[in-house]
Amino acid sequence: MNVNTIFKLLPAVVLSVITMESCQNMDKNENTKEEKNAIEIIMARKSVRSYTSRPVEKEKVDIMLKAAMAAPSAVNKQPWAFIVIDDRDVLNKLAEVLPYAKMTAEAPMAIVVCGDLAKSLNGEFGKYWMLDCSAASENLLLAAEALELGAVWTAIYPEEQRIENVRKVLSLPEHIVPFNLIPIGYPQRNEEAKDKFKQENIHYNQW
């Protein structure tokens, strides 16, 4: 084989080697990066109260909100509203007025889950919106876990003073009730979920 023939074949040989290496790397990535299934995410969820300063990407915020709104609700009323907060001044103010949400002062963002009484089953006299917002909140927390974020549910409702404090900070109209505040961020350290399974809490057919 002469030199000219070798040079003509060289690009094809190089391309073949690169393709083989790419496939091998792809196989390695697929083997090392195992996606968690839904049950594993549920079992891995934990309350995270300490975060890095790294901002949460908008794409991940959108996914969490979509997951929250995929929750079931009474008669499909979907009586929820979500306030995404990434303004440092607002986060600090919320940390000041909520006794169990001090970690909000270091979180890069938070989401306030609210009940919209104008959409709730039976309106302002109904209580189903609380159940609906709880389901949405849990979906949001599970999505955060799936996205390798840390989050924690901090209660606002039913404490009247907390509700009024948050109303003032966020300028909420009367028909919007702040239900909880969920600080979110990248965890400062790896934390393990607690095993909360207790056999004594299970009954079959009757008490």
PDB file of C-alpha atoms in Angstrom:
ATOM      1  CA  MET A   1       0.000   0.000   0.000  1.00  0.00           C
ATOM      2  CA  ASN A   2       1.551   3.315  -1.049  1.00  0.00           C
ATOM      3  CA  VAL A   3       1.616   6.532   0.989  1.00  0.00           C
ATOM      4  CA  ASN A   4      -1.159   8.220  -1.010  1.00  0.00           C
ATOM      5  CA  THR A   5      -3.525   5.326  -0.386  1.00  0.00           C
ATOM      6  CA  ILE A   6      -2.764   5.454   3.365  1.00  0.00           C
ATOM      7  CA  PHE A   7      -3.535   9.177   3.505  1.00  0.00           C
ATOM      8  CA  LYS A   8      -6.826   8.601   1.667  1.00  0.00           C
ATOM      9  CA  LEU A   9      -7.871   5.921   4.162  1.00  0.00           C
ATOM     10  CA  LEU A  10      -6.700   7.850   7.247  1.00  0.00           C
ATOM     11  CA  PRO A  11      -9.860  10.008   7.771  1.00  0.00           C
ATOM     12  CA  ALA A  12     -12.077   6.921   7.659  1.00  0.00           C
ATOM     13  CA  VAL A  13      -9.856   5.084  10.135  1.00  0.00           C
ATOM     14  CA  VAL A  14      -9.783   8.079  12.538  1.00  0.00           C
ATOM     15  CA  LEU A  15     -13.566   8.474  12.286  1.00  0.00           C
ATOM     16  CA  SER A  16     -14.004   4.777  13.031  1.00  0.00           C
ATOM     17  CA  VAL A  17     -11.817   5.010  16.144  1.00  0.00           C
ATOM     18  CA  ILE A  18     -13.637   8.133  17.394  1.00  0.00           C
ATOM     19  CA  THR A  19     -17.010   6.453  16.829  1.00  0.00           C
ATOM     20  CA  MET A  20     -15.909   3.357  18.734  1.00  0.00           C
ATOM     21  CA  GLU A  21     -14.634   5.451  21.649  1.00  0.00           C
ATOM     22  CA  SER A  22     -17.853   7.501  21.697  1.00  0.00           C
ATOM     23  CA  CYS A  23     -19.964   4.341  21.840  1.00  0.00           C
ATOM     24  CA  GLN A  24     -17.815   2.933  24.621  1.00  0.00           C
ATOM     25  CA  ASN A  25     -18.109   6.176  26.608  1.00  0.00           C
ATOM     26  CA  MET A  26     -21.862   6.229  26.005  1.00  0.00           C
ATOM     27  CA  ASP A  27     -22.141   2.682  27.317  1.00  0.00           C
ATOM     28  CA  LYS A  28     -20.099   3.631  30.385  1.00  0.00           C
ATOM     29  CA  ASN A  29     -22.310   6.650  31.070  1.00  0.00           C
ATOM     30  CA  GLU A  30     -25.455   4.568  30.708  1.00  0.00           C
ATOM     31  CA  ASN A  31     -24.074   1.988  33.111  1.00  0.00           C
ATOM     32  CA  THR A  32     -22.841   4.460  35.727  1.00  0.00           C
ATOM     33  CA  LYS A  33     -25.752   6.891  35.644  1.00  0.00           C
ATOM     34  CA  GLU A  34     -28.793   4.980  36.789  1.00  0.00           C
ATOM     35  CA  GLU A  35     -32.038   6.892  36.739  1.00  0.00           C
ATOM     36  CA  LYS A  36     -34.078   6.573  39.930  1.00  0.00           C
ATOM     37  CA  ASN A  37     -37.581   5.266  39.469  1.00  0.00           C
ATOM     38  CA  ALA A  38     -40.620   6.817  41.143  1.00  0.00           C
ATOM     39  CA  ILE A  39     -40.513   4.538  44.198  1.00  0.00           C
ATOM     40  CA  GLU A  40     -36.814   5.249  44.784  1.00  0.00           C
ATOM     41  CA  ILE A  41     -37.443   8.997  44.595  1.00  0.00           C
ATOM     42  CA  ILE A  42     -40.290   8.731  47.111  1.00  0.00           C
ATOM     43  CA  MET A  43     -38.082   6.748  49.491  1.00  0.00           C
ATOM     44  CA  ALA A  44     -35.152   9.157  49.013  1.00  0.00           C
ATOM     45  CA  ARG A  45     -37.107  12.344  49.726  1.00  0.00           C
ATOM     46  CA  LYS A  46     -35.923  14.188  52.801  1.00  0.00           C
ATOM     47  CA  SER A  47     -36.182  17.643  54.353  1.00  0.00           C
ATOM     48  CA  VAL A  48     -33.132  19.698  53.402  1.00  0.00           C
ATOM     49  CA  ARG A  49     -32.536  22.936  55.296  1.00  0.00           C
ATOM     50  CA  SER A  50     -29.038  23.925  54.192  1.00  0.00           C
ATOM     51  CA  TYR A  51     -28.149  25.019  50.659  1.00  0.00           C
ATOM     52  CA  THR A  52     -25.278  26.258  48.532  1.00  0.00           C
ATOM     53  CA  SER A  53     -25.454  29.655  46.822  1.00  0.00           C
ATOM     54  CA  ARG A  54     -25.816  28.043  43.384  1.00  0.00           C
ATOM     55  CA  PRO A  55     -28.946  29.330  41.629  1.00  0.00           C
ATOM     56  CA  VAL A  56     -31.648  26.867  40.619  1.00  0.00           C
ATOM     57  CA  GLU A  57     -32.023  26.713  36.850  1.00  0.00           C
ATOM     58  CA  LYS A  58     -35.310  27.985  35.402  1.00  0.00           C
ATOM     59  CA  GLU A  59     -35.789  24.681  33.582  1.00  0.00           C
ATOM     60  CA  LYS A  60     -35.823  22.879  36.924  1.00  0.00           C
ATOM     61  CA  VAL A  61     -38.208  25.426  38.442  1.00  0.00           C
ATOM     62  CA  ASP A  62     -40.588  24.862  35.515  1.00  0.00           C
ATOM     63  CA  ILE A  63     -40.432  21.087  36.004  1.00  0.00           C
ATOM     64  CA  MET A  64     -41.248  21.417  39.713  1.00  0.00           C
ATOM     65  CA  LEU A  65     -44.212  23.655  38.971  1.00  0.00           C
ATOM     66  CA  LYS A  66     -45.527  21.297  36.297  1.00  0.00           C
ATOM     67  CA  ALA A  67     -45.174  18.397  38.726  1.00  0.00           C
ATOM     68  CA  ALA A  68     -47.061  20.343  41.398  1.00  0.00           C
ATOM     69  CA  MET A  69     -49.904  21.104  39.011  1.00  0.00           C
ATOM     70  CA  ALA A  70     -50.113  17.448  37.975  1.00  0.00           C
ATOM     71  CA  ALA A  71     -51.484  16.637  41.450  1.00  0.00           C
ATOM     72  CA  PRO A  72     -55.084  15.467  41.954  1.00  0.00           C
ATOM     73  CA  SER A  73     -57.668  17.922  43.256  1.00  0.00           C
ATOM     74  CA  ALA A  74     -61.313  17.736  44.323  1.00  0.00           C
ATOM     75  CA  VAL A  75     -63.550  17.780  41.230  1.00  0.00           C
ATOM     76  CA  ASN A  76     -60.390  18.839  39.347  1.00  0.00           C
ATOM     77  CA  LYS A  77     -60.814  22.417  40.601  1.00  0.00           C
ATOM     78  CA  GLN A  78     -57.023  22.924  40.852  1.00  0.00           C
ATOM     79  CA  PRO A  79     -57.424  25.664  43.486  1.00  0.00           C
ATOM     80  CA  TRP A  80     -53.745  26.468  43.799  1.00  0.00           C
ATOM     81  CA  ALA A  81     -51.381  29.273  42.958  1.00  0.00           C
ATOM     82  CA  PHE A  82     -47.591  29.314  43.194  1.00  0.00           C
ATOM     83  CA  ILE A  83     -45.369  32.272  43.949  1.00  0.00           C
ATOM     84  CA  VAL A  84     -41.759  31.740  42.870  1.00  0.00           C
ATOM     85  CA  ILE A  85     -39.377  33.899  44.877  1.00  0.00           C
ATOM     86  CA  ASP A  86     -35.737  34.472  43.963  1.00  0.00           C
ATOM     87  CA  ASP A  87     -35.394  38.084  45.114  1.00  0.00           C
ATOM     88  CA  ARG A  88     -32.974  38.141  48.051  1.00  0.00           C
ATOM     89  CA  ASP A  89     -34.813  40.946  49.861  1.00  0.00           C
ATOM     90  CA  VAL A  90     -38.126  39.084  49.707  1.00  0.00           C
ATOM     91  CA  LEU A  91     -36.512  35.816  50.825  1.00  0.00           C
ATOM     92  CA  ASN A  92     -34.961  37.607  53.782  1.00  0.00           C
ATOM     93  CA  LYS A  93     -38.271  39.219  54.746  1.00  0.00           C
ATOM     94  CA  LEU A  94     -40.036  35.852  54.687  1.00  0.00           C
ATOM     95  CA  ALA A  95     -37.282  34.387  56.869  1.00  0.00           C
ATOM     96  CA  GLU A  96     -37.893  37.177  59.360  1.00  0.00           C
ATOM     97  CA  VAL A  97     -41.674  36.715  59.637  1.00  0.00           C
ATOM     98  CA  LEU A  98     -41.799  32.901  59.612  1.00  0.00           C
ATOM     99  CA  PRO A  99     -40.310  31.323  62.752  1.00  0.00           C
ATOM    100  CA  TYR A 100     -39.612  27.915  61.176  1.00  0.00           C
ATOM    101  CA  ALA A 101     -38.411  29.148  57.795  1.00  0.00           C
ATOM    102  CA  LYS A 102     -35.162  30.857  58.787  1.00  0.00           C
ATOM    103  CA  MET A 103     -33.281  28.778  56.198  1.00  0.00           C
ATOM    104  CA  THR A 104     -35.034  30.874  53.535  1.00  0.00           C
ATOM    105  CA  ALA A 105     -32.429  33.566  54.215  1.00  0.00           C
ATOM    106  CA  GLU A 106     -29.744  31.345  52.654  1.00  0.00           C
ATOM    107  CA  ALA A 107     -31.829  29.533  50.045  1.00  0.00           C
ATOM    108  CA  PRO A 108     -31.417  30.755  46.457  1.00  0.00           C
ATOM    109  CA  MET A 109     -35.165  30.494  45.938  1.00  0.00           C
ATOM    110  CA  ALA A 110     -38.470  29.444  47.468  1.00  0.00           C
ATOM    111  CA  ILE A 111     -41.972  28.653  46.314  1.00  0.00           C
ATOM    112  CA  VAL A 112     -45.048  29.653  48.276  1.00  0.00           C
ATOM    113  CA  VAL A 113     -47.938  27.290  47.628  1.00  0.00           C
ATOM    114  CA  CYS A 114     -51.244  29.137  47.971  1.00  0.00           C
ATOM    115  CA  GLY A 115     -54.889  28.188  48.003  1.00  0.00           C
ATOM    116  CA  ASP A 116     -57.139  30.117  45.629  1.00  0.00           C
ATOM    117  CA  LEU A 117     -60.532  30.285  47.348  1.00  0.00           C
ATOM    118  CA  ALA A 118     -62.132  31.601  44.158  1.00  0.00           C
ATOM    119  CA  LYS A 119     -61.401  28.224  42.522  1.00  0.00           C
ATOM    120  CA  SER A 120     -61.896  25.951  45.513  1.00  0.00           C
ATOM    121  CA  LEU A 121     -64.742  23.462  45.737  1.00  0.00           C
ATOM    122  CA  ASN A 122     -67.471  25.217  47.788  1.00  0.00           C
ATOM    123  CA  GLY A 123     -65.468  28.448  47.629  1.00  0.00           C
ATOM    124  CA  GLU A 124     -64.264  30.118  50.793  1.00  0.00           C
ATOM    125  CA  PHE A 125     -66.450  27.825  52.899  1.00  0.00           C
ATOM    126  CA  GLY A 126     -64.845  24.662  51.556  1.00  0.00           C
ATOM    127  CA  LYS A 127     -61.837  22.894  53.043  1.00  0.00           C
ATOM    128  CA  TYR A 128     -60.843  20.743  50.078  1.00  0.00           C
ATOM    129  CA  TRP A 129     -58.316  23.308  48.864  1.00  0.00           C
ATOM    130  CA  MET A 130     -56.053  22.352  51.788  1.00  0.00           C
ATOM    131  CA  LEU A 131     -55.990  18.739  50.617  1.00  0.00           C
ATOM    132  CA  ASP A 132     -55.389  19.825  47.039  1.00  0.00           C
ATOM    133  CA  CYS A 133     -52.495  22.118  47.999  1.00  0.00           C
ATOM    134  CA  SER A 134     -51.010  19.338  50.133  1.00  0.00           C
ATOM    135  CA  ALA A 135     -50.994  16.999  47.135  1.00  0.00           C
ATOM    136  CA  ALA A 136     -49.414  19.696  44.957  1.00  0.00           C
ATOM    137  CA  SER A 137     -46.784  20.401  47.609  1.00  0.00           C
ATOM    138  CA  GLU A 138     -45.780  16.749  47.874  1.00  0.00           C
ATOM    139  CA  ASN A 139     -45.463  16.517  44.084  1.00  0.00           C
ATOM    140  CA  LEU A 140     -43.246  19.585  44.155  1.00  0.00           C
ATOM    141  CA  LEU A 141     -41.029  18.078  46.870  1.00  0.00           C
ATOM    142  CA  LEU A 142     -40.679  14.812  44.973  1.00  0.00           C
ATOM    143  CA  ALA A 143     -39.765  16.671  41.783  1.00  0.00           C
ATOM    144  CA  ALA A 144     -37.097  18.589  43.717  1.00  0.00           C
ATOM    145  CA  GLU A 145     -35.658  15.287  44.942  1.00  0.00           C
ATOM    146  CA  ALA A 146     -35.657  13.866  41.411  1.00  0.00           C
ATOM    147  CA  LEU A 147     -33.795  16.959  40.185  1.00  0.00           C
ATOM    148  CA  GLU A 148     -31.118  16.529  42.901  1.00  0.00           C
ATOM    149  CA  LEU A 149     -32.328  19.619  44.733  1.00  0.00           C
ATOM    150  CA  GLY A 150     -32.976  20.038  48.433  1.00  0.00           C
ATOM    151  CA  ALA A 151     -36.285  21.368  49.749  1.00  0.00           C
ATOM    152  CA  VAL A 152     -38.349  21.509  52.925  1.00  0.00           C
ATOM    153  CA  TRP A 153     -42.042  22.128  53.671  1.00  0.00           C
ATOM    154  CA  THR A 154     -42.467  24.975  56.177  1.00  0.00           C
ATOM    155  CA  ALA A 155     -46.003  25.655  57.356  1.00  0.00           C
ATOM    156  CA  ILE A 156     -47.868  28.930  57.037  1.00  0.00           C
ATOM    157  CA  TYR A 157     -51.493  27.775  57.226  1.00  0.00           C
ATOM    158  CA  PRO A 158     -53.364  27.485  59.625  1.00  0.00           C
ATOM    159  CA  GLU A 159     -51.428  29.965  61.813  1.00  0.00           C
ATOM    160  CA  GLU A 160     -53.280  33.285  61.444  1.00  0.00           C
ATOM    161  CA  GLN A 161     -50.284  35.455  62.281  1.00  0.00           C
ATOM    162  CA  ARG A 162     -48.075  33.697  59.746  1.00  0.00           C
ATOM    163  CA  ILE A 163     -50.787  34.026  57.110  1.00  0.00           C
ATOM    164  CA  GLU A 164     -51.094  37.763  57.720  1.00  0.00           C
ATOM    165  CA  ASN A 165     -47.321  38.244  57.744  1.00  0.00           C
ATOM    166  CA  VAL A 166     -46.914  36.513  54.401  1.00  0.00           C
ATOM    167  CA  ARG A 167     -49.919  38.362  52.959  1.00  0.00           C
ATOM    168  CA  LYS A 168     -48.183  41.648  53.713  1.00  0.00           C
ATOM    169  CA  VAL A 169     -44.777  40.614  52.355  1.00  0.00           C
ATOM    170  CA  LEU A 170     -46.223  39.228  49.115  1.00  0.00           C
ATOM    171  CA  SER A 171     -49.188  41.643  48.730  1.00  0.00           C
ATOM    172  CA  LEU A 172     -51.673  38.777  48.439  1.00  0.00           C
ATOM    173  CA  PRO A 173     -55.357  39.450  47.679  1.00  0.00           C
ATOM    174  CA  GLU A 174     -57.941  38.225  50.202  1.00  0.00           C
ATOM    175  CA  HIS A 175     -58.996  35.158  48.231  1.00  0.00           C
ATOM    176  CA  ILE A 176     -55.401  33.844  48.096  1.00  0.00           C
ATOM    177  CA  VAL A 177     -54.314  31.974  51.240  1.00  0.00           C
ATOM    178  CA  PRO A 178     -50.606  31.188  51.686  1.00  0.00           C
ATOM    179  CA  PHE A 179     -50.460  27.494  52.581  1.00  0.00           C
ATOM    180  CA  ASN A 180     -46.769  26.786  52.940  1.00  0.00           C
ATOM    181  CA  LEU A 181     -43.338  28.058  51.976  1.00  0.00           C
ATOM    182  CA  ILE A 182     -40.862  25.644  50.377  1.00  0.00           C
ATOM    183  CA  PRO A 183     -37.224  26.843  50.339  1.00  0.00           C
ATOM    184  CA  ILE A 184     -35.287  25.148  47.525  1.00  0.00           C
ATOM    185  CA  GLY A 185     -31.625  24.900  46.577  1.00  0.00           C
ATOM    186  CA  TYR A 186     -28.699  22.614  45.959  1.00  0.00           C
ATOM    187  CA  PRO A 187     -27.921  20.768  49.216  1.00  0.00           C
ATOM    188  CA  GLN A 188     -24.789  21.797  51.072  1.00  0.00           C
ATOM    189  CA  ARG A 189     -24.087  18.184  52.004  1.00  0.00           C
ATOM    190  CA  ASN A 190     -25.374  14.712  51.278  1.00  0.00           C
ATOM    191  CA  GLU A 191     -28.230  13.748  53.552  1.00  0.00           C
ATOM    192  CA  GLU A 192     -29.908  10.391  53.954  1.00  0.00           C
ATOM    193  CA  ALA A 193     -33.657   9.941  54.057  1.00  0.00           C
ATOM    194  CA  LYS A 194     -35.150   8.622  57.295  1.00  0.00           C
ATOM    195  CA  ASP A 195     -36.776   5.192  57.335  1.00  0.00           C
ATOM    196  CA  LYS A 196     -40.293   6.054  58.518  1.00  0.00           C
ATOM    197  CA  PHE A 197     -41.911   2.686  57.904  1.00  0.00           C
ATOM    198  CA  LYS A 198     -43.667   1.333  60.999  1.00  0.00           C
ATOM    199  CA  GLN A 199     -45.529  -1.948  60.850  1.00  0.00           C
ATOM    200  CA  GLU A 200     -47.720  -0.972  63.804  1.00  0.00           C
ATOM    201  CA  ASN A 201     -49.341   1.775  61.714  1.00  0.00           C
ATOM    202  CA  ILE A 202     -50.866  -0.780  59.339  1.00  0.00           C
ATOM    203  CA  HIS A 203     -54.267  -2.428  59.775  1.00  0.00           C
ATOM    204  CA  TYR A 204     -56.142  -4.753  57.429  1.00  0.00           C
ATOM    205  CA  ASN A 205     -59.915  -4.774  56.972  1.00  0.00           C
ATOM    206  CA  GLN A 206     -60.610  -3.366  60.453  1.00  0.00           C
ATOM    207  CA  TRP A 207     -58.842  -1.807  63.443  1.00  0.00           C
TER     208      TRP A 207
END
